[in-house]
Amino acid sequence: MAHEVQQVRPFDHPGEGRKRARPIPKGRQVDLTAAHEIELLLGDVPRRRDLLIEHLHLIQDKHKQLSAAHLVALADEMKLSFAEVFETATFYAHFDVVKEGEPDIAPLTIRVCDSLTCAMLGGERLLHDLQSKAGPGIRVVRAPCVGRCDTAPAVEVGYHFVDHASVESVLAAVQSGNTHAQLPNYIDYDAYVADGGYKLLARVRSGALAKEDLLKSLDDASLRGLGGAGFPAGRKWRAVLGEPGPRLMAVNGDEGEPGTFKDRWYIESDPHRFLEGMLIGAHVVEASDIYIYIRDEYPAAREILDREIVRLPPGGPVLHLRRGAGAYICGEESSLLESIEGKRGLPRHKPPYPFQVGLFGLPTLINNVETLWWVRDIVEKGADWWNSHGRNGRRGLRSYSVSGRVKNPGMKLAPAGVTVRELIDEFCGGMAEGHTFHAYLPGGASGGILPAAMDDIPLDFGTLEKYGCFIGSAAVIILSDQDSVKDAALNLMRFFEDESCGQCTPCRVGTQKAALLMEQPVWKRELLGELSQAMRDASICGLGQAASNPLTSVIKYFPDEFLPKEAAE
């Protein structure tokens, strides 16, 4: 009978069993050099859990990457597990995590937008050309929408944006060494106050204007959430105020919907009008703190707010400016709260709703940047002024982000209810030279696609739903006869596939499966329809529920686009 051979490990000695201590401690060890760097970098900043993403930004900005050694040291410094730090860092696209044994990230990153408008205007070719010509020490990657659709194709060199980009203009920016955000001209604190700014806030704080009178102005104007959901603003403020305190406020400045850039325009042109509306909202709901969440793709907007917040009138709530990290899902209100708390941006199950249990478990008022921007004008000028605007039976004003095949794209302030044909002809100077109007997206990536023949629908809340579309954040993208609607829908589905948070199977797997099916020369209409219905019915949040809208629009309104050529003929 053969005898078993006992294997003796290096740290075992005969007769001592396995109780001998390990010569190397279990788990990841803190590198002393990395620990010292983290300690110096954080300085006197609190090590609170909700500041994790802010601290990750500090490391990324300093070292252009997040090394394993720095993540371990940060976890130790913040008294968190490495898993908590690692899962948060790897969730966000703008954090470049380098695992052990991997090469360092290039010191300069060029991000080329590949979302719909930029793709239509040559973004894909630009990406490939830059990848072959950028040279050593430069990393060129594709990026989802960066909020500059009106100047497509857009490229980010460090934190400096190149509009209407070409290979030559991008490489010139690299050669110049200019990788910082450029600040546009904007109305600063002094100019804003000189024009009557913050007088309304003073009236509200002093009691000269009663809260109920202010809320009635918002109700009479029917001001709605302009981030996409369209919930009545006054009703939301009352709901938060009706919850027991303490209460908080969060501002959603994370407009990641392809085609949308209005919030950036408002912050970069007249930031104090938004800030005054924000402070008024916080006073009404008696919020002790305000958290302003601005997407990482808006470095100029963040710097403007950094400069101007310190000049605000004394008193009122404590302000916290928080920086996104490249996650479209954080535009969803509960994902936004999770990100502010320093976590992955995973949507919460509802109920309870954020106005009941929101940030840090407290009742929270969440408003979009543009919604707050209009508060001063509506209260000072009156609801009748607001309601005097509008077309086709609609009331108020709407900020349309228009991009694509028009002569003059940009942020267009127009009457609510304007049609796409009126928007193109009256506000955009007509179609771009050599292009014929073919199709349009009335509400950004998730708002569906309609043919040019349906150009007489008022663009407003409640007017598009019966066609399987919605206005959302009023991001209007114009396609011409030189664009493929089928390719546009595939581009949008790939965006949703990439931006899905992965929490629920219908969205995580559904977007991936849909993109694979849409890549086929001939679409399987019945299968895609079943998949779309499953995503709408079972996804946790609006991303998965609305991701199939462009797909179903193409099937419904553009049958020739997905049928075999011989069948179409």
XYZ file of C-alpha atoms in Angstrom:
569
model
C 0.000 0.000 0.000
C 1.418 3.313 -1.041
C 2.084 5.853 1.644
C 0.833 9.441 1.359
C 3.543 12.042 1.132
C 2.876 14.961 3.484
C 3.551 18.296 1.852
C 5.310 20.697 4.234
C 4.783 24.376 3.468
C 7.738 26.755 3.927
C 6.231 28.277 7.062
C 5.351 24.901 8.646
C 7.741 22.986 10.835
C 7.274 19.362 11.825
C 5.572 19.064 15.163
C 4.322 22.670 15.218
C 1.044 22.112 13.363
C -0.455 25.089 11.465
C -0.794 27.629 14.232
C 2.443 29.397 13.448
C 1.945 33.039 12.429
C 2.389 34.001 8.814
C 5.648 35.838 8.057
C 3.634 38.100 5.688
C 0.409 39.696 7.058
C -2.812 38.657 5.398
C -4.502 41.086 2.961
C -3.250 44.081 1.002
C -0.454 45.996 2.633
C -0.223 49.770 2.676
C 2.736 51.134 0.769
C 4.356 53.755 3.000
C 5.255 56.068 0.132
C 1.700 55.949 -1.244
C 0.294 56.497 2.254
C 2.431 59.604 2.696
C 1.321 60.944 -0.707
C -2.347 60.408 0.157
C -1.953 62.066 3.538
C -0.332 65.142 1.976
C -2.877 65.259 -0.847
C -5.912 65.187 1.459
C -4.387 67.607 3.965
C -7.003 68.832 6.428
C -9.967 67.689 4.328
C -12.351 65.424 6.311
C -12.089 61.689 5.668
C -15.861 61.200 5.593
C -17.342 58.379 3.495
C -19.411 60.792 1.383
C -16.198 62.506 0.215
C -14.735 59.341 -1.310
C -15.392 60.396 -4.922
C -13.963 63.860 -4.243
C -10.802 62.254 -2.843
C -10.546 59.940 -5.851
C -10.667 63.041 -8.067
C -7.793 64.577 -6.119
C -5.656 61.499 -6.775
C -6.674 61.260 -10.433
C -5.955 64.951 -11.058
C -2.552 64.719 -9.392
C -1.299 61.389 -10.744
C -3.450 61.033 -13.921
C -4.506 57.568 -12.740
C -5.569 55.578 -9.688
C -2.915 53.022 -8.820
C -3.573 49.999 -6.617
C -1.113 51.373 -4.054
C -2.956 54.691 -3.827
C -6.360 52.997 -3.548
C -5.102 50.799 -0.715
C -3.614 53.823 1.036
C -6.819 55.839 0.566
C -8.913 53.001 2.004
C -6.623 52.861 5.030
C -6.711 56.644 5.479
C -10.526 56.740 5.298
C -10.982 53.610 7.441
C -12.840 51.876 4.610
C -12.396 48.429 3.138
C -10.409 48.230 -0.075
C -13.475 46.680 -1.735
C -15.581 49.783 -0.984
C -12.982 52.079 -2.541
C -12.268 49.814 -5.513
C -15.900 49.221 -6.476
C -16.606 52.953 -6.411
C -13.484 53.867 -8.389
C -14.165 51.276 -11.093
C -17.826 52.259 -11.481
C -17.093 55.715 -12.917
C -15.675 56.117 -16.422
C -13.410 59.062 -15.615
C -11.416 57.184 -12.996
C -8.513 55.336 -14.616
C -7.833 52.435 -12.264
C -4.498 50.671 -12.825
C -4.424 47.195 -11.341
C -1.296 45.541 -10.020
C 1.036 44.545 -12.828
C -0.635 46.770 -15.423
C 1.298 49.586 -17.158
C 0.704 53.184 -16.129
C -1.851 55.297 -17.972
C -0.444 57.817 -20.464
C -0.028 61.252 -18.848
C -2.419 62.916 -21.322
C -5.841 61.607 -22.327
C -7.779 62.766 -25.376
C -11.486 61.946 -25.255
C -13.371 61.920 -28.559
C -17.149 62.123 -28.270
C -18.876 59.350 -30.198
C -22.508 60.087 -29.306
C -25.060 60.721 -32.017
C -24.449 64.309 -33.148
C -20.666 63.973 -32.998
C -20.880 60.633 -34.816
C -23.010 62.225 -37.551
C -20.386 64.940 -38.018
C -17.349 62.699 -38.317
C -16.506 61.682 -34.757
C -15.708 58.057 -35.596
C -13.178 58.910 -38.297
C -11.677 61.580 -36.063
C -11.205 59.014 -33.304
C -9.334 56.580 -35.566
C -7.177 59.321 -37.105
C -6.163 60.666 -33.699
C -5.360 57.188 -32.421
C -2.901 56.735 -35.274
C -1.377 60.236 -35.152
C -1.417 61.309 -31.500
C 2.054 59.970 -30.713
C 3.640 58.541 -27.547
C 2.536 59.603 -24.082
C -1.004 60.285 -25.297
C -4.023 58.053 -24.888
C -6.949 58.540 -27.262
C -10.272 57.045 -26.158
C -13.888 57.319 -27.191
C -16.232 59.125 -24.805
C -20.009 59.346 -24.477
C -21.757 62.693 -24.883
C -19.760 65.571 -23.371
C -22.555 68.149 -23.640
C -21.177 70.135 -26.574
C -23.444 68.805 -29.309
C -23.888 72.291 -30.763
C -20.174 72.409 -31.640
C -19.783 68.806 -32.796
C -17.527 66.992 -33.204
C -16.162 67.742 -29.747
C -12.854 66.534 -28.312
C -11.534 66.945 -24.768
C -7.762 67.351 -24.345
C -7.227 66.986 -20.623
C -9.910 69.424 -19.449
C -9.686 71.692 -22.494
C -12.378 71.268 -25.148
C -11.762 71.605 -28.863
C -15.005 72.497 -30.653
C -15.663 71.634 -34.317
C -12.589 69.459 -33.867
C -10.237 68.239 -36.575
C -7.031 66.234 -36.273
C -5.055 69.421 -36.835
C -6.893 71.505 -34.211
C -6.675 68.749 -31.597
C -2.961 68.188 -32.147
C -2.421 71.959 -32.038
C -4.103 72.017 -28.627
C -1.808 69.218 -27.487
C 1.262 71.073 -28.733
C 0.210 74.258 -26.957
C 0.082 72.417 -23.656
C -3.329 73.934 -22.943
C -5.196 71.229 -21.054
C -7.229 73.463 -18.730
C -10.834 74.586 -19.002
C -11.499 77.869 -20.766
C -13.960 80.130 -18.963
C -16.507 81.926 -21.145
C -17.707 85.433 -20.432
C -20.492 85.287 -17.856
C -22.521 87.548 -15.564
C -20.595 87.600 -12.296
C -21.850 88.503 -8.824
C -21.320 92.258 -9.140
C -23.089 92.491 -12.495
C -25.934 90.298 -11.281
C -26.503 92.364 -8.119
C -26.360 95.576 -10.142
C -29.284 94.251 -12.170
C -31.436 93.575 -9.112
C -30.059 90.159 -8.253
C -30.681 88.649 -4.798
C -33.378 91.198 -3.917
C -35.999 88.463 -4.228
C -33.968 86.198 -1.937
C -33.750 88.993 0.627
C -37.548 89.459 0.482
C -38.124 85.756 1.000
C -35.673 85.492 3.886
C -37.064 88.568 5.623
C -40.649 87.353 5.324
C -41.659 90.269 3.106
C -42.695 87.657 0.555
C -44.559 84.775 2.180
C -43.645 81.228 1.219
C -47.205 80.465 0.201
C -47.343 83.468 -2.141
C -44.107 82.343 -3.777
C -45.374 78.784 -4.160
C -48.607 80.093 -5.671
C -46.586 81.929 -8.332
C -44.865 78.673 -9.287
C -48.205 76.843 -9.331
C -49.935 79.505 -11.432
C -47.071 79.383 -13.947
C -47.170 75.571 -13.961
C -43.376 75.492 -13.676
C -42.285 71.886 -14.090
C -39.057 69.996 -13.580
C -37.005 70.766 -16.679
C -34.502 67.951 -16.270
C -36.847 65.604 -18.102
C -39.466 64.286 -15.676
C -41.660 67.395 -15.747
C -42.978 67.098 -12.173
C -44.653 70.346 -10.961
C -42.049 72.353 -9.039
C -44.383 73.950 -6.486
C -45.962 70.617 -5.676
C -42.530 69.051 -5.105
C -41.448 71.885 -2.773
C -44.646 71.450 -0.739
C -44.127 67.697 -0.504
C -40.625 68.132 0.931
C -41.781 70.831 3.337
C -44.503 68.485 4.549
C -41.942 65.935 5.749
C -40.445 66.197 9.250
C -37.027 67.885 9.393
C -34.141 68.138 9.126
C -34.251 68.444 5.333
C -31.656 68.727 2.576
C -31.500 69.912 -1.024
C -29.678 68.460 -4.019
C -29.209 70.162 -7.400
C -29.046 67.923 -10.444
C -26.498 69.380 -12.858
C -25.577 66.030 -14.406
C -27.201 66.405 -17.829
C -25.678 63.443 -19.621
C -28.475 62.846 -22.133
C -26.968 62.941 -25.657
C -28.092 66.136 -27.310
C -28.563 68.102 -24.060
C -26.452 71.107 -23.095
C -28.893 73.762 -21.808
C -27.839 73.536 -18.140
C -24.226 74.095 -19.134
C -25.307 77.133 -21.128
C -27.192 78.629 -18.180
C -24.376 78.096 -15.666
C -21.747 79.400 -18.077
C -23.731 82.537 -18.933
C -25.812 83.612 -15.902
C -24.930 81.387 -12.919
C -26.344 83.609 -10.168
C -29.875 83.441 -11.547
C -29.699 79.702 -10.942
C -27.990 80.147 -7.558
C -30.627 82.603 -6.358
C -33.421 80.232 -7.341
C -31.587 77.459 -5.520
C -31.226 79.486 -2.308
C -34.900 80.453 -2.461
C -35.900 76.801 -2.811
C -33.703 75.825 0.120
C -35.256 78.563 2.270
C -38.794 77.476 1.402
C -38.198 73.839 2.380
C -35.905 74.847 5.268
C -32.934 72.819 3.989
C -29.837 73.050 6.160
C -27.418 72.001 3.393
C -27.374 72.114 -0.410
C -25.379 69.663 -2.538
C -24.720 70.895 -6.087
C -23.793 67.977 -8.360
C -22.126 69.031 -11.644
C -21.000 66.530 -14.244
C -17.266 66.081 -14.697
C -17.541 66.996 -18.376
C -18.345 70.589 -17.342
C -15.039 71.824 -15.852
C -15.736 75.462 -16.800
C -19.135 75.368 -15.085
C -17.562 73.913 -11.945
C -14.854 76.580 -11.871
C -17.401 79.350 -12.332
C -19.449 78.024 -9.422
C -16.305 77.651 -7.314
C -15.516 81.315 -7.900
C -19.009 82.695 -7.444
C -20.339 80.638 -4.525
C -17.895 82.268 -2.104
C -19.406 85.663 -2.991
C -23.006 84.765 -2.174
C -24.954 86.776 0.428
C -24.189 85.586 3.983
C -26.542 83.334 5.881
C -28.603 80.452 4.624
C -27.650 76.811 4.138
C -24.195 75.271 3.866
C -23.208 74.712 0.218
C -21.337 71.641 -1.048
C -20.134 71.487 -4.670
C -19.792 67.880 -5.813
C -18.174 66.601 -8.973
C -19.508 63.761 -11.085
C -17.130 61.221 -12.568
C -18.551 60.165 -15.924
C -21.774 58.205 -15.300
C -24.955 59.003 -17.237
C -27.008 57.039 -14.720
C -26.292 59.694 -12.070
C -28.747 61.986 -13.815
C -31.436 59.707 -12.325
C -32.363 61.313 -9.012
C -31.745 58.391 -6.663
C -28.474 57.482 -8.412
C -27.462 61.120 -7.969
C -28.007 60.781 -4.215
C -25.931 57.605 -4.052
C -23.080 59.347 -5.875
C -23.204 62.364 -3.557
C -22.893 59.901 -0.674
C -19.645 58.650 -2.241
C -20.998 55.377 -3.628
C -21.648 53.753 -6.978
C -24.508 55.459 -8.786
C -27.024 52.626 -8.508
C -30.720 53.616 -8.643
C -32.718 53.037 -5.478
C -35.957 51.109 -5.387
C -39.013 53.313 -4.827
C -40.900 53.907 -2.612
C -39.771 55.551 -0.425
C -39.191 58.535 -2.675
C -36.362 61.035 -2.224
C -38.703 63.706 -0.856
C -39.364 61.242 1.978
C -36.050 59.412 2.387
C -33.357 61.054 0.316
C -29.782 62.143 0.881
C -28.317 60.568 4.032
C -31.801 59.235 4.801
C -33.359 62.716 5.136
C -36.198 64.324 3.143
C -34.524 65.915 0.127
C -35.604 68.472 -2.467
C -34.066 67.626 -5.847
C -34.275 70.152 -8.661
C -32.673 70.536 -12.062
C -30.460 73.564 -12.810
C -32.818 75.131 -15.354
C -35.895 74.700 -13.150
C -34.223 76.805 -10.453
C -32.963 79.291 -13.053
C -36.554 80.366 -13.849
C -37.712 80.921 -10.254
C -36.655 84.576 -10.039
C -38.200 85.603 -13.368
C -41.497 83.859 -12.664
C -41.896 85.320 -9.167
C -40.741 88.837 -10.079
C -42.531 89.120 -13.431
C -45.544 87.048 -12.460
C -47.202 83.904 -13.728
C -49.132 85.917 -16.329
C -45.826 86.928 -17.955
C -44.743 83.291 -18.150
C -48.095 82.118 -19.471
C -48.145 84.832 -22.131
C -45.560 82.796 -24.020
C -46.309 79.599 -25.861
C -47.663 78.276 -29.130
C -50.162 75.706 -30.297
C -52.115 75.818 -27.062
C -49.084 75.460 -24.778
C -47.863 77.936 -22.156
C -44.456 79.162 -21.040
C -40.941 79.110 -22.434
C -38.762 76.137 -23.203
C -34.992 75.803 -23.603
C -34.352 73.600 -26.636
C -30.861 72.161 -27.127
C -30.736 71.877 -30.917
C -27.987 70.022 -32.761
C -27.464 68.034 -35.922
C -28.089 69.100 -39.510
C -29.225 72.679 -38.947
C -27.475 75.848 -40.038
C -27.250 77.405 -36.547
C -27.342 74.816 -33.745
C -27.320 75.880 -30.102
C -29.477 76.565 -27.064
C -32.710 78.091 -28.357
C -35.123 79.798 -25.971
C -38.480 79.460 -27.687
C -42.189 79.345 -26.839
C -43.291 76.049 -25.348
C -45.192 74.060 -27.951
C -43.158 75.226 -30.932
C -43.009 72.566 -33.652
C -39.776 71.151 -34.982
C -40.394 72.830 -38.331
C -40.797 76.210 -36.613
C -37.714 75.528 -34.516
C -35.609 74.780 -37.604
C -36.869 77.646 -39.761
C -37.290 80.446 -37.193
C -34.615 79.703 -34.621
C -31.898 77.730 -36.434
C -31.698 79.466 -39.806
C -33.009 76.427 -41.667
C -31.304 73.167 -42.551
C -27.568 72.965 -43.117
C -26.438 73.575 -46.675
C -27.059 70.566 -48.899
C -29.222 68.696 -46.365
C -32.914 67.880 -46.485
C -34.896 67.329 -43.283
C -35.466 63.578 -42.785
C -36.042 62.790 -39.081
C -35.675 64.208 -35.593
C -35.244 63.263 -31.966
C -37.651 65.437 -29.928
C -36.264 64.550 -26.496
C -32.685 63.366 -26.642
C -31.393 59.805 -26.818
C -34.311 58.216 -24.982
C -37.110 60.372 -26.401
C -37.658 58.400 -29.604
C -37.264 59.303 -33.291
C -39.940 60.761 -35.585
C -40.015 61.265 -39.370
C -39.934 64.710 -40.962
C -43.528 64.194 -42.108
C -44.574 64.481 -38.447
C -43.181 68.002 -38.143
C -46.314 69.684 -36.773
C -46.398 68.186 -33.257
C -46.037 70.777 -30.459
C -42.802 70.070 -28.583
C -43.863 70.067 -24.952
C -44.797 67.832 -22.049
C -47.707 65.530 -22.814
C -47.821 66.070 -26.577
C -45.530 63.289 -27.784
C -46.393 60.312 -25.588
C -49.133 59.004 -27.868
C -46.503 58.665 -30.599
C -44.188 56.635 -28.345
C -41.908 59.620 -27.686
C -41.467 62.345 -25.074
C -39.921 65.804 -24.739
C -37.642 64.979 -21.778
C -35.007 67.671 -21.442
C -35.947 69.148 -24.867
C -32.822 67.966 -26.665
C -33.727 68.119 -30.360
C -31.387 66.378 -32.810
C -32.055 66.896 -36.525
C -31.210 64.177 -39.071
C -31.079 64.732 -42.817
C -31.446 62.626 -45.931
C -27.720 61.876 -45.622
C -28.154 60.127 -42.256
C -29.309 56.585 -41.546
C -32.025 56.450 -38.887
C -31.182 52.796 -38.332
C -27.536 53.692 -37.612
C -28.678 56.493 -35.321
C -30.788 54.087 -33.279
C -27.854 51.677 -33.002
C -25.571 54.482 -31.841
C -28.070 55.337 -29.105
C -28.475 51.710 -28.015
C -24.700 51.325 -27.723
C -24.705 54.420 -25.538
C -27.318 52.891 -23.231
C -25.445 49.581 -23.192
C -22.276 51.368 -22.099
C -24.031 53.564 -19.532
C -26.234 50.907 -17.913
C -25.274 50.681 -14.245
C -25.639 46.890 -14.413
C -27.845 46.567 -11.346
C -30.860 45.000 -13.065
C -30.793 42.242 -15.673
C -33.430 43.653 -18.078
C -31.331 46.767 -18.667
C -27.836 45.280 -18.367
C -28.499 42.311 -20.663
C -31.333 43.862 -22.650
C -29.312 46.778 -24.012
C -26.444 44.464 -24.897
C -28.711 41.975 -26.665
C -30.582 44.742 -28.462
C -27.342 46.258 -29.771
C -26.217 42.856 -31.104
C -29.545 42.310 -32.864
C -29.508 45.849 -34.301
C -26.066 45.272 -35.803
C -27.558 42.635 -38.119
C -28.356 43.642 -41.723
C -31.980 42.618 -41.222
C -33.681 43.310 -37.906
C -35.794 40.599 -36.286
C -38.787 42.780 -35.612
C -40.758 40.394 -33.387
C -37.790 39.476 -31.210
C -36.730 43.115 -30.818
C -40.295 44.019 -29.896
C -40.429 41.379 -27.156
C -37.042 42.464 -25.829
C -38.108 46.111 -25.785
C -41.274 45.270 -23.860
C -39.322 43.287 -21.270
C -36.915 46.199 -20.762
C -39.781 48.657 -20.331
C -41.685 46.466 -17.909
C -38.905 45.157 -15.692
C -36.060 47.696 -15.557
C -35.553 49.464 -12.228
C -35.174 53.017 -13.560
C -35.816 55.197 -16.569
C -32.613 54.241 -18.386
C -33.712 50.692 -19.133
C -37.373 51.630 -19.411
C -36.732 54.206 -22.154
C -33.644 52.757 -23.867
C -35.714 50.979 -26.499
C -37.689 54.064 -27.592
C -35.412 54.871 -30.564
C -35.505 51.220 -31.613
C -39.294 50.934 -31.529
C -39.604 54.299 -33.309
C -37.533 53.052 -36.233
C -39.633 49.903 -36.496
C -42.873 51.898 -36.375
C -42.067 54.965 -38.480
C -39.159 53.919 -40.722
C -39.932 50.382 -41.930
C -37.788 50.785 -45.032
C -34.731 51.311 -42.811
C -34.659 47.789 -41.347
C -36.231 45.702 -44.094
C -34.021 43.914 -46.642
C -33.392 46.118 -49.661
C -35.417 43.909 -51.994
C -38.387 43.961 -49.605
C -38.231 47.727 -49.279
C -38.360 48.046 -53.046
